[in-house]
PDB file of C-alpha atoms in Angstrom:
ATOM      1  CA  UNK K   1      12.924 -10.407 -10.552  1.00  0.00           C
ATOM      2  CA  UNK K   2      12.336 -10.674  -6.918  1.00  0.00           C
ATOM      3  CA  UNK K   3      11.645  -7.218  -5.505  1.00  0.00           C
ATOM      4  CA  UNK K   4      10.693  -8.241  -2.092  1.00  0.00           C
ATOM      5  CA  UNK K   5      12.351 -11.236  -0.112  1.00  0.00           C
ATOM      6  CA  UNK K   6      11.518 -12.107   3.354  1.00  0.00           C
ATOM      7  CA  UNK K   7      13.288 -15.449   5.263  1.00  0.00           C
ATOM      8  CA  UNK K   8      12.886 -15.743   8.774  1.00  0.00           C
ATOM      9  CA  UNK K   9      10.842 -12.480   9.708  1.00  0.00           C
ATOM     10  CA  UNK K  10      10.422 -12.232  13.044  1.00  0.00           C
ATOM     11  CA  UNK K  11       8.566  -8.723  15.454  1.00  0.00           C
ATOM     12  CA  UNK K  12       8.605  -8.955  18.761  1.00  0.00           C
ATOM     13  CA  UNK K  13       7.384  -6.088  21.190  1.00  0.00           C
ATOM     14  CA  UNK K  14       8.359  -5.929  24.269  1.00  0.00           C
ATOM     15  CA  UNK K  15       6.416  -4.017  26.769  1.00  0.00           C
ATOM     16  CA  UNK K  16       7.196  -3.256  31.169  1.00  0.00           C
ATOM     17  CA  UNK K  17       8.769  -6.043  33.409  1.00  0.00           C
ATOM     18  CA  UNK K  18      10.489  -7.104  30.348  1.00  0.00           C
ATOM     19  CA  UNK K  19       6.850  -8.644  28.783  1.00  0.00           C
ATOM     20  CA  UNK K  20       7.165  -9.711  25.391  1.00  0.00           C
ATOM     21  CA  UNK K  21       4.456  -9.955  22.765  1.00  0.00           C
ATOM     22  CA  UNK K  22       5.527 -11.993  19.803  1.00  0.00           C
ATOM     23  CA  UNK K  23       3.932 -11.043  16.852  1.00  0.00           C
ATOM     24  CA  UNK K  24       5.687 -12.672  13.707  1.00  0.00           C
ATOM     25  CA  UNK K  25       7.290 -16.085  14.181  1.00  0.00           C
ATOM     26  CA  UNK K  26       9.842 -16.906  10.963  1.00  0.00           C
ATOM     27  CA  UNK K  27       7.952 -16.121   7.776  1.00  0.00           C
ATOM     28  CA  UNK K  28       8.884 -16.487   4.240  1.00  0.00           C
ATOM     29  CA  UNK K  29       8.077 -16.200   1.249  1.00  0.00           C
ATOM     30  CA  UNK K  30       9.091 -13.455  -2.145  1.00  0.00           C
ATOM     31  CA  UNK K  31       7.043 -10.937  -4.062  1.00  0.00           C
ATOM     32  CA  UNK K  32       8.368 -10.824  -7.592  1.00  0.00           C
ATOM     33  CA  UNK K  33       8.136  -7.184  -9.180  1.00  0.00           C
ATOM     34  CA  UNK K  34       4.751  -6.620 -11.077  1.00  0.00           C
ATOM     35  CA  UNK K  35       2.569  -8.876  -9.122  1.00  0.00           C
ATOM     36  CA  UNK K  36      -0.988  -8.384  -6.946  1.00  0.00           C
ATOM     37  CA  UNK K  37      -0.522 -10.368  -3.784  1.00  0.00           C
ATOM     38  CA  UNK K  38      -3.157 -10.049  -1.009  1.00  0.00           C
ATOM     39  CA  UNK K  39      -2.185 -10.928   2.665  1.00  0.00           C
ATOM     40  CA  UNK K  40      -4.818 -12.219   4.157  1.00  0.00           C
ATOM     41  CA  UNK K  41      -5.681 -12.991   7.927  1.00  0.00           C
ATOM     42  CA  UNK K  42      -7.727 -12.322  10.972  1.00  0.00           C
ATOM     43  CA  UNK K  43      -7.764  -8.934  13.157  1.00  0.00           C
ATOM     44  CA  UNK K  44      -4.588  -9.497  15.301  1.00  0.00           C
ATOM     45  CA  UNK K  45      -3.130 -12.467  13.369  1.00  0.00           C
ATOM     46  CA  UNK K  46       0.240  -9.907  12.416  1.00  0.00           C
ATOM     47  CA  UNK K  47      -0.223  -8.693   8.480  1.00  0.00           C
ATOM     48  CA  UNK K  48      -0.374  -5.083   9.225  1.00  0.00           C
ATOM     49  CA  UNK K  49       3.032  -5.718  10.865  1.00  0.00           C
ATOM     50  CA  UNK K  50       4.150  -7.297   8.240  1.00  0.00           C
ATOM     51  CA  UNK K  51       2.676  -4.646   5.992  1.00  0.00           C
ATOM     52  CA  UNK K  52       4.880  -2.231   8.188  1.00  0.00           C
ATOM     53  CA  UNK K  53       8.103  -3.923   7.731  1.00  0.00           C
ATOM     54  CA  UNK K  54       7.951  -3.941   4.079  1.00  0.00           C
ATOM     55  CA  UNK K  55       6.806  -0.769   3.694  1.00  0.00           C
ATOM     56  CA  UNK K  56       9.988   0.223   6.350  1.00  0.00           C
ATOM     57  CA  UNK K  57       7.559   1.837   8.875  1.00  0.00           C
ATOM     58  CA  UNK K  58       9.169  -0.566  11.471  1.00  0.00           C
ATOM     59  CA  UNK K  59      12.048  -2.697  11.745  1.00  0.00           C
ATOM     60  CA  UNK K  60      12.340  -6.700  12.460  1.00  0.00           C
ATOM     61  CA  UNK K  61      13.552  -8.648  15.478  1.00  0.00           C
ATOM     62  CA  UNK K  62      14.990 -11.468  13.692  1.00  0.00           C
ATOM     63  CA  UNK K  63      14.917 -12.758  10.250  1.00  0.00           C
ATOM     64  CA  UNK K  64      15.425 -10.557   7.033  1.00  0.00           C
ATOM     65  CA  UNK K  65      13.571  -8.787   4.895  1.00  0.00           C
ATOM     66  CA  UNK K  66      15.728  -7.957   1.407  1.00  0.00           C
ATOM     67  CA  UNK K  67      14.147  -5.026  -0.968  1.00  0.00           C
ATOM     68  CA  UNK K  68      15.713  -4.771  -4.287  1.00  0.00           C
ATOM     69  CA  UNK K  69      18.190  -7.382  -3.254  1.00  0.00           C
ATOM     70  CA  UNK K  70      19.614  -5.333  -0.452  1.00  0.00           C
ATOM     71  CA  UNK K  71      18.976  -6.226   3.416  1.00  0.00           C
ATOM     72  CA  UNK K  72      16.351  -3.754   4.906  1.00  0.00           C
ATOM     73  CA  UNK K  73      18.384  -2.585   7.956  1.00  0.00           C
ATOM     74  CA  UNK K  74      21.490  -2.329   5.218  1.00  0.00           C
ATOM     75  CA  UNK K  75      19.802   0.900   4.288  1.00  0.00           C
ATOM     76  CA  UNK K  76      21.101   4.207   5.672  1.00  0.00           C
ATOM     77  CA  UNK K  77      18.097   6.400   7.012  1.00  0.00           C
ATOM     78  CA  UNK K  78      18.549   9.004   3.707  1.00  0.00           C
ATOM     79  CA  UNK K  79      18.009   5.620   1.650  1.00  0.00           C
ATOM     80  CA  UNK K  80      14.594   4.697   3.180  1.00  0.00           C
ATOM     81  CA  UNK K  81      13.534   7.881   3.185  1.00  0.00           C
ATOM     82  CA  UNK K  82      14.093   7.623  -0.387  1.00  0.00           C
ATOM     83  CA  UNK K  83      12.471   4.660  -1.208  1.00  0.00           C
ATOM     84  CA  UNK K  84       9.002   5.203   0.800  1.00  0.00           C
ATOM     85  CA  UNK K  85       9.150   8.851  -1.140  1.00  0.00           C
ATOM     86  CA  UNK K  86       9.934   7.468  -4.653  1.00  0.00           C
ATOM     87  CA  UNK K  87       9.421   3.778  -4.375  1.00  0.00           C
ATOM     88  CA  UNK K  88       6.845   3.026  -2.217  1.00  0.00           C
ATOM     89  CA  UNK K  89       2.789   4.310  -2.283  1.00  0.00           C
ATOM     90  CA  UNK K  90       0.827   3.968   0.992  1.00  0.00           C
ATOM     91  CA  UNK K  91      -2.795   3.746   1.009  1.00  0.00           C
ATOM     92  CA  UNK K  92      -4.665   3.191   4.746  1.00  0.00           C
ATOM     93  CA  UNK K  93      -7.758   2.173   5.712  1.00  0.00           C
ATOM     94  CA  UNK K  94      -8.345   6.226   7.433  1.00  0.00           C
ATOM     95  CA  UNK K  95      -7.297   7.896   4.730  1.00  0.00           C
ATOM     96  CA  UNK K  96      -5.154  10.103   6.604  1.00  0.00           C
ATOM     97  CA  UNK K  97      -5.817  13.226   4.490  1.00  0.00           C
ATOM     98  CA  UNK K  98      -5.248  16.480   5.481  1.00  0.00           C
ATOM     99  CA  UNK K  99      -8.530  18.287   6.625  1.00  0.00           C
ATOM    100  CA  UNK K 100      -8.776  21.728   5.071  1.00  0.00           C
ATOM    101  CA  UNK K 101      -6.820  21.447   2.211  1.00  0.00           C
ATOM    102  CA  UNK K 102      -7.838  20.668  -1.503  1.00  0.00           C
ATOM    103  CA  UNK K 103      -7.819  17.512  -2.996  1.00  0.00           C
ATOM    104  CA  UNK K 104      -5.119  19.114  -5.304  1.00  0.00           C
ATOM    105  CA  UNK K 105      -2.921  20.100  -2.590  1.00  0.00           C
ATOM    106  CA  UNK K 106      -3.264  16.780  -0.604  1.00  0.00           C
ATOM    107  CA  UNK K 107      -2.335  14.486  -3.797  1.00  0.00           C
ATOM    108  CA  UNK K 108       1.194  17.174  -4.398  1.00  0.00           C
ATOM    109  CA  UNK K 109       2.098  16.681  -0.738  1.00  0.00           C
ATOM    110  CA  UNK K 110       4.536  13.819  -1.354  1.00  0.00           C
ATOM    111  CA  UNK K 111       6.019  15.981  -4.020  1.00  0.00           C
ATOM    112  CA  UNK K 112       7.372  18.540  -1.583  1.00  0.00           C
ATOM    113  CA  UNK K 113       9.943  16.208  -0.383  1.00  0.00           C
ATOM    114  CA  UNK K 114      10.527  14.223  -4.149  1.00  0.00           C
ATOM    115  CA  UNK K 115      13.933  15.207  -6.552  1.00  0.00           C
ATOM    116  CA  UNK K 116      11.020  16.161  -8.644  1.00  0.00           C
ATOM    117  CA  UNK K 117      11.473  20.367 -10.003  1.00  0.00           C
ATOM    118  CA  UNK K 118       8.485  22.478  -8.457  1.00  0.00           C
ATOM    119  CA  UNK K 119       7.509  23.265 -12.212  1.00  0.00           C
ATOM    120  CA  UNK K 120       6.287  19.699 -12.447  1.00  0.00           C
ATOM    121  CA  UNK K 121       4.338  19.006  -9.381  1.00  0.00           C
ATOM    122  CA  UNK K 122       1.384  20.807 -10.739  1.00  0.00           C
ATOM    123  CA  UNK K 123       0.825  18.099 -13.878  1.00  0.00           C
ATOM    124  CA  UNK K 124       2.028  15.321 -11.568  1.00  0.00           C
ATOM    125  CA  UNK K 125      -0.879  16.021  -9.463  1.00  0.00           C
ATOM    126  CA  UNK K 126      -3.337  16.550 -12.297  1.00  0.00           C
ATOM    127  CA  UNK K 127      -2.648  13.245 -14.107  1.00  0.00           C
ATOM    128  CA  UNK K 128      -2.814  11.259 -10.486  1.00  0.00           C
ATOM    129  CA  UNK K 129      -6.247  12.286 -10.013  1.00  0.00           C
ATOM    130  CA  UNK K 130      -7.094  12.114 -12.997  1.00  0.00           C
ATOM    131  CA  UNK K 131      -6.286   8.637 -13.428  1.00  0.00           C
ATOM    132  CA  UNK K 132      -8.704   8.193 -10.346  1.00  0.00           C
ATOM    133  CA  UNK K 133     -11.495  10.139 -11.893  1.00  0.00           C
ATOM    134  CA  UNK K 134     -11.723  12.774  -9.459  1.00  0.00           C
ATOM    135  CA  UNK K 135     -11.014  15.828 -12.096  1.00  0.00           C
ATOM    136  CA  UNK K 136     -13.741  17.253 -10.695  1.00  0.00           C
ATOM    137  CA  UNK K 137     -13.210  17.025  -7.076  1.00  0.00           C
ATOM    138  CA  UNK K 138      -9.228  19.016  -7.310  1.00  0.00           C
ATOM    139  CA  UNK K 139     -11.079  21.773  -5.199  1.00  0.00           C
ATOM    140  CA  UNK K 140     -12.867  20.017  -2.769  1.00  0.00           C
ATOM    141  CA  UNK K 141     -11.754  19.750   0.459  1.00  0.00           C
ATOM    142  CA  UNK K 142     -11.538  16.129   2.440  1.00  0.00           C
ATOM    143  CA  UNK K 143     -15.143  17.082   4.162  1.00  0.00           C
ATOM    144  CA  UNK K 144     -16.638  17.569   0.766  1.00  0.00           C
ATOM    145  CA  UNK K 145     -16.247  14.023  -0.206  1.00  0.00           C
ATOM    146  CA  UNK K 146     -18.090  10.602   0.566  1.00  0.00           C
ATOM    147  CA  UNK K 147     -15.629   7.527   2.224  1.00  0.00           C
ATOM    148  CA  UNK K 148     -15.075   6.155  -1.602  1.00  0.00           C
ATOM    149  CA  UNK K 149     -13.899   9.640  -2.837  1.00  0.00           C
ATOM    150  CA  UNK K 150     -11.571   9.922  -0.255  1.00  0.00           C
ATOM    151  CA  UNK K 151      -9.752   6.493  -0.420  1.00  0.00           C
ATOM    152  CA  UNK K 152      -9.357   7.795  -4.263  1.00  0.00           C
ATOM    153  CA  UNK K 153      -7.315  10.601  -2.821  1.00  0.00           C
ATOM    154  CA  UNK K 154      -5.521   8.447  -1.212  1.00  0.00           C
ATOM    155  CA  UNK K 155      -4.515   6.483  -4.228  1.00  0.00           C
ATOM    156  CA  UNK K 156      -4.178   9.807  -6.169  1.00  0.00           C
ATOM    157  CA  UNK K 157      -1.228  10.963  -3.638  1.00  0.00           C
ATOM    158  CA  UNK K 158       0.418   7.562  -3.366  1.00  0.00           C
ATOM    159  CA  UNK K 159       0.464   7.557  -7.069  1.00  0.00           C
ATOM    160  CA  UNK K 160       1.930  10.691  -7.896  1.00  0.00           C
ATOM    161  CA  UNK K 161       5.758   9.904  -7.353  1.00  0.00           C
ATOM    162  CA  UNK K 162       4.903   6.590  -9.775  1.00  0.00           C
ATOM    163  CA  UNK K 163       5.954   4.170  -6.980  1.00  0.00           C
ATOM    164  CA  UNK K 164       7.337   0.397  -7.835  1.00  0.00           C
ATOM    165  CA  UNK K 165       4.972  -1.226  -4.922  1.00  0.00           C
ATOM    166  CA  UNK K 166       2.070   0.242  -3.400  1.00  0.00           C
ATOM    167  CA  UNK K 167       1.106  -1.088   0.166  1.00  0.00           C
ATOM    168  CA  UNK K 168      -2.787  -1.025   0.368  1.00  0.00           C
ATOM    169  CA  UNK K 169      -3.651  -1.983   3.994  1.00  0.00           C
ATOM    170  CA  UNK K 170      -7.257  -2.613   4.278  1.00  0.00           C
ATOM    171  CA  UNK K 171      -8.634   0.254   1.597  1.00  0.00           C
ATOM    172  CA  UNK K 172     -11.660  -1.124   1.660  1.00  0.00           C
ATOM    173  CA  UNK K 173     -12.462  -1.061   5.416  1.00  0.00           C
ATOM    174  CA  UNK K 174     -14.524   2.096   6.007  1.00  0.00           C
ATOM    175  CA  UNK K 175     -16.476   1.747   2.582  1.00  0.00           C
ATOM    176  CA  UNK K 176     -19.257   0.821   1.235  1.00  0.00           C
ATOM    177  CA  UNK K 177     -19.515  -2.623  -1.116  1.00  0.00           C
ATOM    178  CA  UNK K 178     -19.837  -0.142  -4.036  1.00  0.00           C
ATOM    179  CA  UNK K 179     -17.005   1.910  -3.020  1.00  0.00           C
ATOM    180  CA  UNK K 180     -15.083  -0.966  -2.106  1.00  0.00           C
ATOM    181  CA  UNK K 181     -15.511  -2.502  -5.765  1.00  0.00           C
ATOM    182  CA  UNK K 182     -14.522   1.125  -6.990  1.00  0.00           C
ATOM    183  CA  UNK K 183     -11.591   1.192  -4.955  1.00  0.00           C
ATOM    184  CA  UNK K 184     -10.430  -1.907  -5.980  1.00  0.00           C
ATOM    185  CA  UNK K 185     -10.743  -1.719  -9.515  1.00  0.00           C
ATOM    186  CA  UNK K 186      -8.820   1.173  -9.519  1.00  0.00           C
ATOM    187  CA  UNK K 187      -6.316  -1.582  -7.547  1.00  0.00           C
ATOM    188  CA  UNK K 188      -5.944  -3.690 -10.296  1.00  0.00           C
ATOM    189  CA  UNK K 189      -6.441  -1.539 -13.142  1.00  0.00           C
ATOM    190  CA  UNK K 190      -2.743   0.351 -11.904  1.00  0.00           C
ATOM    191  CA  UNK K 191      -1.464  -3.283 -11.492  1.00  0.00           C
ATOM    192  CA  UNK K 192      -2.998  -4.781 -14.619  1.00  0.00           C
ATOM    193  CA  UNK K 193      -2.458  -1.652 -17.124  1.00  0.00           C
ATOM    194  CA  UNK K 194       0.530   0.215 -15.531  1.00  0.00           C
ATOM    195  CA  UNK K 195       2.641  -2.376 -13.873  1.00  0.00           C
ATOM    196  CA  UNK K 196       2.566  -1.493 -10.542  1.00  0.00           C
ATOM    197  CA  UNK K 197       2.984  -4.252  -7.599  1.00  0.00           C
ATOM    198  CA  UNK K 198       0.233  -4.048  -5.641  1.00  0.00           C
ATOM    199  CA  UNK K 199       0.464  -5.494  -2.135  1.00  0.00           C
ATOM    200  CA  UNK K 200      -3.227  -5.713  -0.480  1.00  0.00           C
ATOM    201  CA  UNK K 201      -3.655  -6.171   3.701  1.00  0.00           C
ATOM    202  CA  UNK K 202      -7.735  -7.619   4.186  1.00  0.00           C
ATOM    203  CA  UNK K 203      -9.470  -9.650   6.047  1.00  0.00           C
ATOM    204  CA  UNK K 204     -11.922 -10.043   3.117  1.00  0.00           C
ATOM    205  CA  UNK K 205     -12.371 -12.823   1.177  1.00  0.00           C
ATOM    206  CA  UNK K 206     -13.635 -11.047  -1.525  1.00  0.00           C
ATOM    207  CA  UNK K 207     -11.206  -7.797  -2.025  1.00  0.00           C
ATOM    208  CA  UNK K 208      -8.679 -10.690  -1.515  1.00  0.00           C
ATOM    209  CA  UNK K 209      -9.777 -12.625  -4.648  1.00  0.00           C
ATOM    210  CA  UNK K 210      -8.884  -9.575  -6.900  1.00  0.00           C
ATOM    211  CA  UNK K 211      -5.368 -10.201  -6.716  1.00  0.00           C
ATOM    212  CA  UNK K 212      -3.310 -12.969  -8.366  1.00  0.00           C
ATOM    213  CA  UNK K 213      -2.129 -14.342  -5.016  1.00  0.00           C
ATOM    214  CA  UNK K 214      -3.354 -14.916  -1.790  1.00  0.00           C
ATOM    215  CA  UNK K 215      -0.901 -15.258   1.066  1.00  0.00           C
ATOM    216  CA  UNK K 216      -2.896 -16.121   4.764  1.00  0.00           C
ATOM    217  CA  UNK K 217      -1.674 -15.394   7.562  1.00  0.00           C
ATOM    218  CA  UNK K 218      -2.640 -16.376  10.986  1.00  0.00           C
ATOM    219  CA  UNK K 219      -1.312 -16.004  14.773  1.00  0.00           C
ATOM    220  CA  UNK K 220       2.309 -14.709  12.939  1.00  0.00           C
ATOM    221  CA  UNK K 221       2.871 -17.568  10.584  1.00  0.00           C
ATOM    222  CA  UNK K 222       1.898 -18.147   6.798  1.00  0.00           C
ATOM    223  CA  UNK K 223      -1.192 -20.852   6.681  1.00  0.00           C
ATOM    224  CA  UNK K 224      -0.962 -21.442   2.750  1.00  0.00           C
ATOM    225  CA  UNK K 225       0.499 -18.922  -0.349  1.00  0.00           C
ATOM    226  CA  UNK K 226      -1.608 -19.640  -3.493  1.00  0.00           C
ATOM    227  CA  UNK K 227      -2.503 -18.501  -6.774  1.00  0.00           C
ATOM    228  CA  UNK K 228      -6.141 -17.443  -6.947  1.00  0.00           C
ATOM    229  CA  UNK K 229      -8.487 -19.507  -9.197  1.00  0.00           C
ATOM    230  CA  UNK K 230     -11.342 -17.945  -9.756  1.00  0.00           C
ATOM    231  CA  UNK K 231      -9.917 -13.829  -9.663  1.00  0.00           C
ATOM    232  CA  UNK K 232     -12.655 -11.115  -9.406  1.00  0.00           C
ATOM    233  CA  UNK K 233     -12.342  -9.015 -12.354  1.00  0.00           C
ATOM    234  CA  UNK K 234     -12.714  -5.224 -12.393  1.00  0.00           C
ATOM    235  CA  UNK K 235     -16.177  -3.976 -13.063  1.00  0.00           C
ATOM    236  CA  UNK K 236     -15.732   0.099 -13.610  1.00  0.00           C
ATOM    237  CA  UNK K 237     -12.413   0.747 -14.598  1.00  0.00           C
ATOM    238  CA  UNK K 238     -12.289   4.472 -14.539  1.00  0.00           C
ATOM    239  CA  UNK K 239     -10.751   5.914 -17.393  1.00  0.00           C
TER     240      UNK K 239
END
């Protein structure tokens, strides 16, 4: 089943003195549900605008973009909400993690604005970081943790509504090549061993290779879309 179709995508910004800065110029291609597809290009060469048109943080300029077999801008604004709540995990290169508060608290933030009952949002939160093995991190706070730690959080709270896709744009940016591999195998173990699509933003060749596709991107259009040969396998699956 396709969950993600895109024919045509165009972004365009436009800027003072009517200036326009085209970003995307007509690109296609489907993400079938259950896959690991990396998007791959430059700095600048439009994949984390992509990345925020499927993930409904911005809207096209021409072109469509179909989730679930529906048109993006078909959605009312109560429907996307919705879907980046309950459908949709985002994990960014910064983290974004609220400073002062507890692991535990940061990972059960999406949860305050889920259909899921209070009296649930306690386990929810336990068994996402868990499943990152940060059990004993829950009362740390964001400045008690190293770069890799954090980017678990991350995963932790975009786990914890069980999303279909999750949007990983660059994850492995501000880490380490240990944490990187760490971060990634935790990646493809959710794709691999709980069905989750996984939809990777890099510039790296190597945290590229660990999905099952790579799409490239470059100056707004797709330069190839291929299976990868020779995948990078997970090292340290935490379990």
């Amino acid at each position: 089943m396709s969950l993600i179709q895109v024919t045509g995508l165009e972004k365009t910004y436009y800027g003072d003195r009517d200036l326009e800065t085209k970003v995307l110029h007509g690109v296609d291609f489907s993400i079938n549900k259950g896959e690991f597809v990396a998007i791959m290009g430059p700095s600048g060469s439009g994949k984390s605008t992509l990345l925020h048109m499927l993930g409904f943080l911005d809207e096209p300029t021409g072109g469509n973009y179909f989730f679930e077999d529906k048109d993006s801008l078909a959605y009312a604004k109560e429907e996307v909400a919705y879907l980046r709540n309950k459908k949709m995990g985002f994990v960014f290169q910064s983290f974004n993690l609220l400073a002062r508060t507890s692991v535990f608290e940061n990972v059960k933030l999406p949860l305050l604005y889920s259909d899921v009952p209070e009296s649930g949002w306690a386990e929810r939160a336990h068994v996402a970081i868990h499943a990152v093995g940060l059990k004993h991190r829950e009362d740390h706070e964001p400045s008690q943790l190293s770069g890799g730690e954090k980017q678990r959080v991350a995963i932790a709270r975009a786990l914890v509504n069980n999303p279909e896709v999750i949007f990983a744009d660059e994850p492995t940016g501000n880490l380490d090549s240990k944490s990187g591999q760490a971060v990634m195998d935790i990646l493809q173990r959710l794709h691999e061993k709980e069905g989750h699509t996984v939809i990777l933003i890099t510039h790296e060749t190597y945290t590229a290779e660990h999905a099952e596709r790579i799409i490239h991107i470059l100056d707004g259009k797709i330069k190839s879309d291929d299976k990868v040969a020779n995948r990078k396998r997970a090292t340290t699956f935490i379990k």
